[in-house]
mmCIF file of C-alpha atoms in Angstrom:
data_model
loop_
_atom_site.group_PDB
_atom_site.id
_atom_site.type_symbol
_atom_site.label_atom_id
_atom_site.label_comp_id
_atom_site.label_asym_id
_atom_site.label_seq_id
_atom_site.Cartn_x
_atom_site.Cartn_y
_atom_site.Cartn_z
ATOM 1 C CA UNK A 1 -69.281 191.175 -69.211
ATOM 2 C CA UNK A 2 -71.880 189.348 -71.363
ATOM 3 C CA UNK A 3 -74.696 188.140 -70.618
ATOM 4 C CA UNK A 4 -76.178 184.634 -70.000
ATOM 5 C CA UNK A 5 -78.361 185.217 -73.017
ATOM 6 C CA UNK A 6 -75.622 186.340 -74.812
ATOM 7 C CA UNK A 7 -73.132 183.440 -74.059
ATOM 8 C CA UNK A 8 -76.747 181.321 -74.904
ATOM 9 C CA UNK A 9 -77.469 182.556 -78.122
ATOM 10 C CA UNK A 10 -73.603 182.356 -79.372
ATOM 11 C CA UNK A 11 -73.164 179.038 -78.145
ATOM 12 C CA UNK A 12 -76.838 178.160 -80.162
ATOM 13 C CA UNK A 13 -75.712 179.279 -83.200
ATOM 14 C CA UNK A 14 -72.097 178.300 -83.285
ATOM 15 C CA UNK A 15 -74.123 174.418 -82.472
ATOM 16 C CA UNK A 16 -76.194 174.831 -85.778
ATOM 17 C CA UNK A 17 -79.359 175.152 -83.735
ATOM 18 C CA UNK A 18 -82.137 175.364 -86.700
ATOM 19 C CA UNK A 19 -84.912 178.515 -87.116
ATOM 20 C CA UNK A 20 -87.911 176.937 -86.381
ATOM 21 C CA UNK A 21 -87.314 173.690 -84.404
ATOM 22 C CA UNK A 22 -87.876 174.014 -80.226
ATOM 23 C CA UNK A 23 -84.752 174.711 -78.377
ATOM 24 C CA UNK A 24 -84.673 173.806 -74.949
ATOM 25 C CA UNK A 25 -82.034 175.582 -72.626
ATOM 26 C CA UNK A 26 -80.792 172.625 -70.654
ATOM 27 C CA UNK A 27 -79.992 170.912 -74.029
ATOM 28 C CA UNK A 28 -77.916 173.999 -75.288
ATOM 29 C CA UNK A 29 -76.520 174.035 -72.061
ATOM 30 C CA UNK A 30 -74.853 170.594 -72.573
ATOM 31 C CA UNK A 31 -72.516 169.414 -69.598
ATOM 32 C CA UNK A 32 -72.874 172.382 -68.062
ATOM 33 C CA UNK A 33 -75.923 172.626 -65.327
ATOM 34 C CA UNK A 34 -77.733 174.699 -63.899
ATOM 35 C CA UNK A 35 -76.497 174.429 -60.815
ATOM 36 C CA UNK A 36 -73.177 174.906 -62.595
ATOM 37 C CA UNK A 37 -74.536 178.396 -63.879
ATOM 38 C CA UNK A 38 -75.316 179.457 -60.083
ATOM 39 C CA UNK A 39 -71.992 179.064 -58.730
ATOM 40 C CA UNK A 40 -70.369 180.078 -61.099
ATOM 41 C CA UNK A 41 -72.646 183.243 -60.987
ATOM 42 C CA UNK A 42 -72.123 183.769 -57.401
ATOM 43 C CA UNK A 43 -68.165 182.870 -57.185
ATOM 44 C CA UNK A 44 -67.915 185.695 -60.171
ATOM 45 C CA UNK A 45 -69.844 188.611 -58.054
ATOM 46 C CA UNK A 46 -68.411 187.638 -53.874
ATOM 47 C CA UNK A 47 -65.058 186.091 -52.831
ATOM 48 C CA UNK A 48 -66.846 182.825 -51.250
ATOM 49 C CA UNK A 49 -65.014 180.418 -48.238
ATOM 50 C CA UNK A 50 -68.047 178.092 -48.290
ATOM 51 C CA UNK A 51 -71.332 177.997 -50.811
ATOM 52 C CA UNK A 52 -73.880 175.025 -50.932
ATOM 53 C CA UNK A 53 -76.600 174.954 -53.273
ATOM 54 C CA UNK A 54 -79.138 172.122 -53.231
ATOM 55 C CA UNK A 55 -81.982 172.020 -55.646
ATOM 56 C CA UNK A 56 -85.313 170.750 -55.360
ATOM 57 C CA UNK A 57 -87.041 169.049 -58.114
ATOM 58 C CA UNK A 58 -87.576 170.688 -61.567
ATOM 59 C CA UNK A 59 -90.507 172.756 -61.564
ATOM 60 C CA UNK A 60 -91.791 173.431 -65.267
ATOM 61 C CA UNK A 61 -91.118 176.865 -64.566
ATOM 62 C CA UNK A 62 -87.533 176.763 -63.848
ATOM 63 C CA UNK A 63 -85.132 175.666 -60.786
ATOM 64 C CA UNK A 64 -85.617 175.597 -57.519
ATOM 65 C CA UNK A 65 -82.845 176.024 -55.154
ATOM 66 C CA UNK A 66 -81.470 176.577 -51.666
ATOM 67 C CA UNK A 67 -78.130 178.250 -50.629
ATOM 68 C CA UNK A 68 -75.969 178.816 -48.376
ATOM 69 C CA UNK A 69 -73.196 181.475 -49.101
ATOM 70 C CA UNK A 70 -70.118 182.340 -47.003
ATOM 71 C CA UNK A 71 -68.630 185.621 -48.034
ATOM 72 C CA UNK A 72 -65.669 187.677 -46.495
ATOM 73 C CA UNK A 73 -67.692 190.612 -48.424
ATOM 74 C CA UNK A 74 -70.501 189.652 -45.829
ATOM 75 C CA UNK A 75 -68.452 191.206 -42.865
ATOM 76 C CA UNK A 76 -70.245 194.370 -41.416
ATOM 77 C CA UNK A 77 -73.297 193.993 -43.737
ATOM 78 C CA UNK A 78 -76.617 193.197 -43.064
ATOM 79 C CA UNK A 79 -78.995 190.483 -43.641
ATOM 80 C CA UNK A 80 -81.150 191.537 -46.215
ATOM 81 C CA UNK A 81 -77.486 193.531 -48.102
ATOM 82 C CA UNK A 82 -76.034 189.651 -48.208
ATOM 83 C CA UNK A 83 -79.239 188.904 -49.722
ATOM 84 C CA UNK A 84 -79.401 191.492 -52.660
ATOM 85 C CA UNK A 85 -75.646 190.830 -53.001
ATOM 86 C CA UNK A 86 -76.054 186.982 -54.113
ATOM 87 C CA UNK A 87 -79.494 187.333 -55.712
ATOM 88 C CA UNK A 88 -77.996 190.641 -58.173
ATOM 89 C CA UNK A 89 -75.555 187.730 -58.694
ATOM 90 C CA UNK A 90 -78.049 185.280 -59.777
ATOM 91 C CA UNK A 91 -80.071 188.417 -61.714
ATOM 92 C CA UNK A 92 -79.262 186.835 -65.495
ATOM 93 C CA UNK A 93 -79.751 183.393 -64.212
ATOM 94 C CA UNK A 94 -83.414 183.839 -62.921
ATOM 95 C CA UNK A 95 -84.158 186.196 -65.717
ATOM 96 C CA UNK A 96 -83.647 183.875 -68.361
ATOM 97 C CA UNK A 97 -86.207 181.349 -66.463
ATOM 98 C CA UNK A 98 -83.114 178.934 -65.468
ATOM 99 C CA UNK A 99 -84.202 179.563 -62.082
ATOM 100 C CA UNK A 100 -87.350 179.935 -60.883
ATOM 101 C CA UNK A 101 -87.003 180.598 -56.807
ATOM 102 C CA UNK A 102 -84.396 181.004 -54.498
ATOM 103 C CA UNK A 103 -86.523 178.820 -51.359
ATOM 104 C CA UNK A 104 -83.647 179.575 -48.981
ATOM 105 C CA UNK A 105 -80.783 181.635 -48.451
ATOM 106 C CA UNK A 106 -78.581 181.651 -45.955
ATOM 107 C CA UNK A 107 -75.387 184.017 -45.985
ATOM 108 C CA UNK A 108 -72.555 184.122 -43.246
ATOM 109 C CA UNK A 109 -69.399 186.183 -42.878
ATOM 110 C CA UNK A 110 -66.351 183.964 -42.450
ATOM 111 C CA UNK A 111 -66.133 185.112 -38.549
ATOM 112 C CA UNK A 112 -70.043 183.774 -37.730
ATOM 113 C CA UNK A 113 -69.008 180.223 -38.882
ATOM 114 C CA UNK A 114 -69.013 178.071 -35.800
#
């Protein structure tokens, strides 16, 4: 599958982006946010029942943002496997500077949901 730089740079040049002038992801990005890019990210790599993502203000380094991931995948796994499971998900994403941290991440199988 492509990559988010990939899908970036077609998506630049088929929008007549000009050599030279400053691009600025979240412009190229249009509708689509970056919040957008994370779940859809992490809903591509794990079969999710429940994922929240809050953000925290724009740092001028990228995103900030908080999750919480519920994962039939999750079952018999343990904390820190969850963990590399969504952030190898969000690998491109935080890569290509869309986001900067993960602050919080919280990851549950379906059967610890209370």
């Amino acid at each position: 599958k492509p990559s988010l730089i990939v899908a970036l740079l077609s998506f630049v040049a088929a929008s007549g982006f000009a050599p030279g002038s400053r691009w600025r992801p979240s412009a190229a990005l249009g509708a689509m946010t970056t919040v957008d890019l994370v779940e859809a990210r992490i809903k591509e790599a794990l079969p999710t029942t429940d994922l929240q993502i809050a953000t925290a203000d724009e740092d001028p380094n990228g995103m900030h943002v908080s999750l919480y991931v519920v994962s039939e995948k999750f079952e018999g796994m343990s904390r820190v496997k969850r963990q590399q499971e969504v952030l190898r998900a969000l690998k491109d994403v935080m890569n290509d500077g869309l986001v900067h941290a993960v602050d919080s991440l919280t990851t549950k199988a379906p059967s610890e949901v209370v």
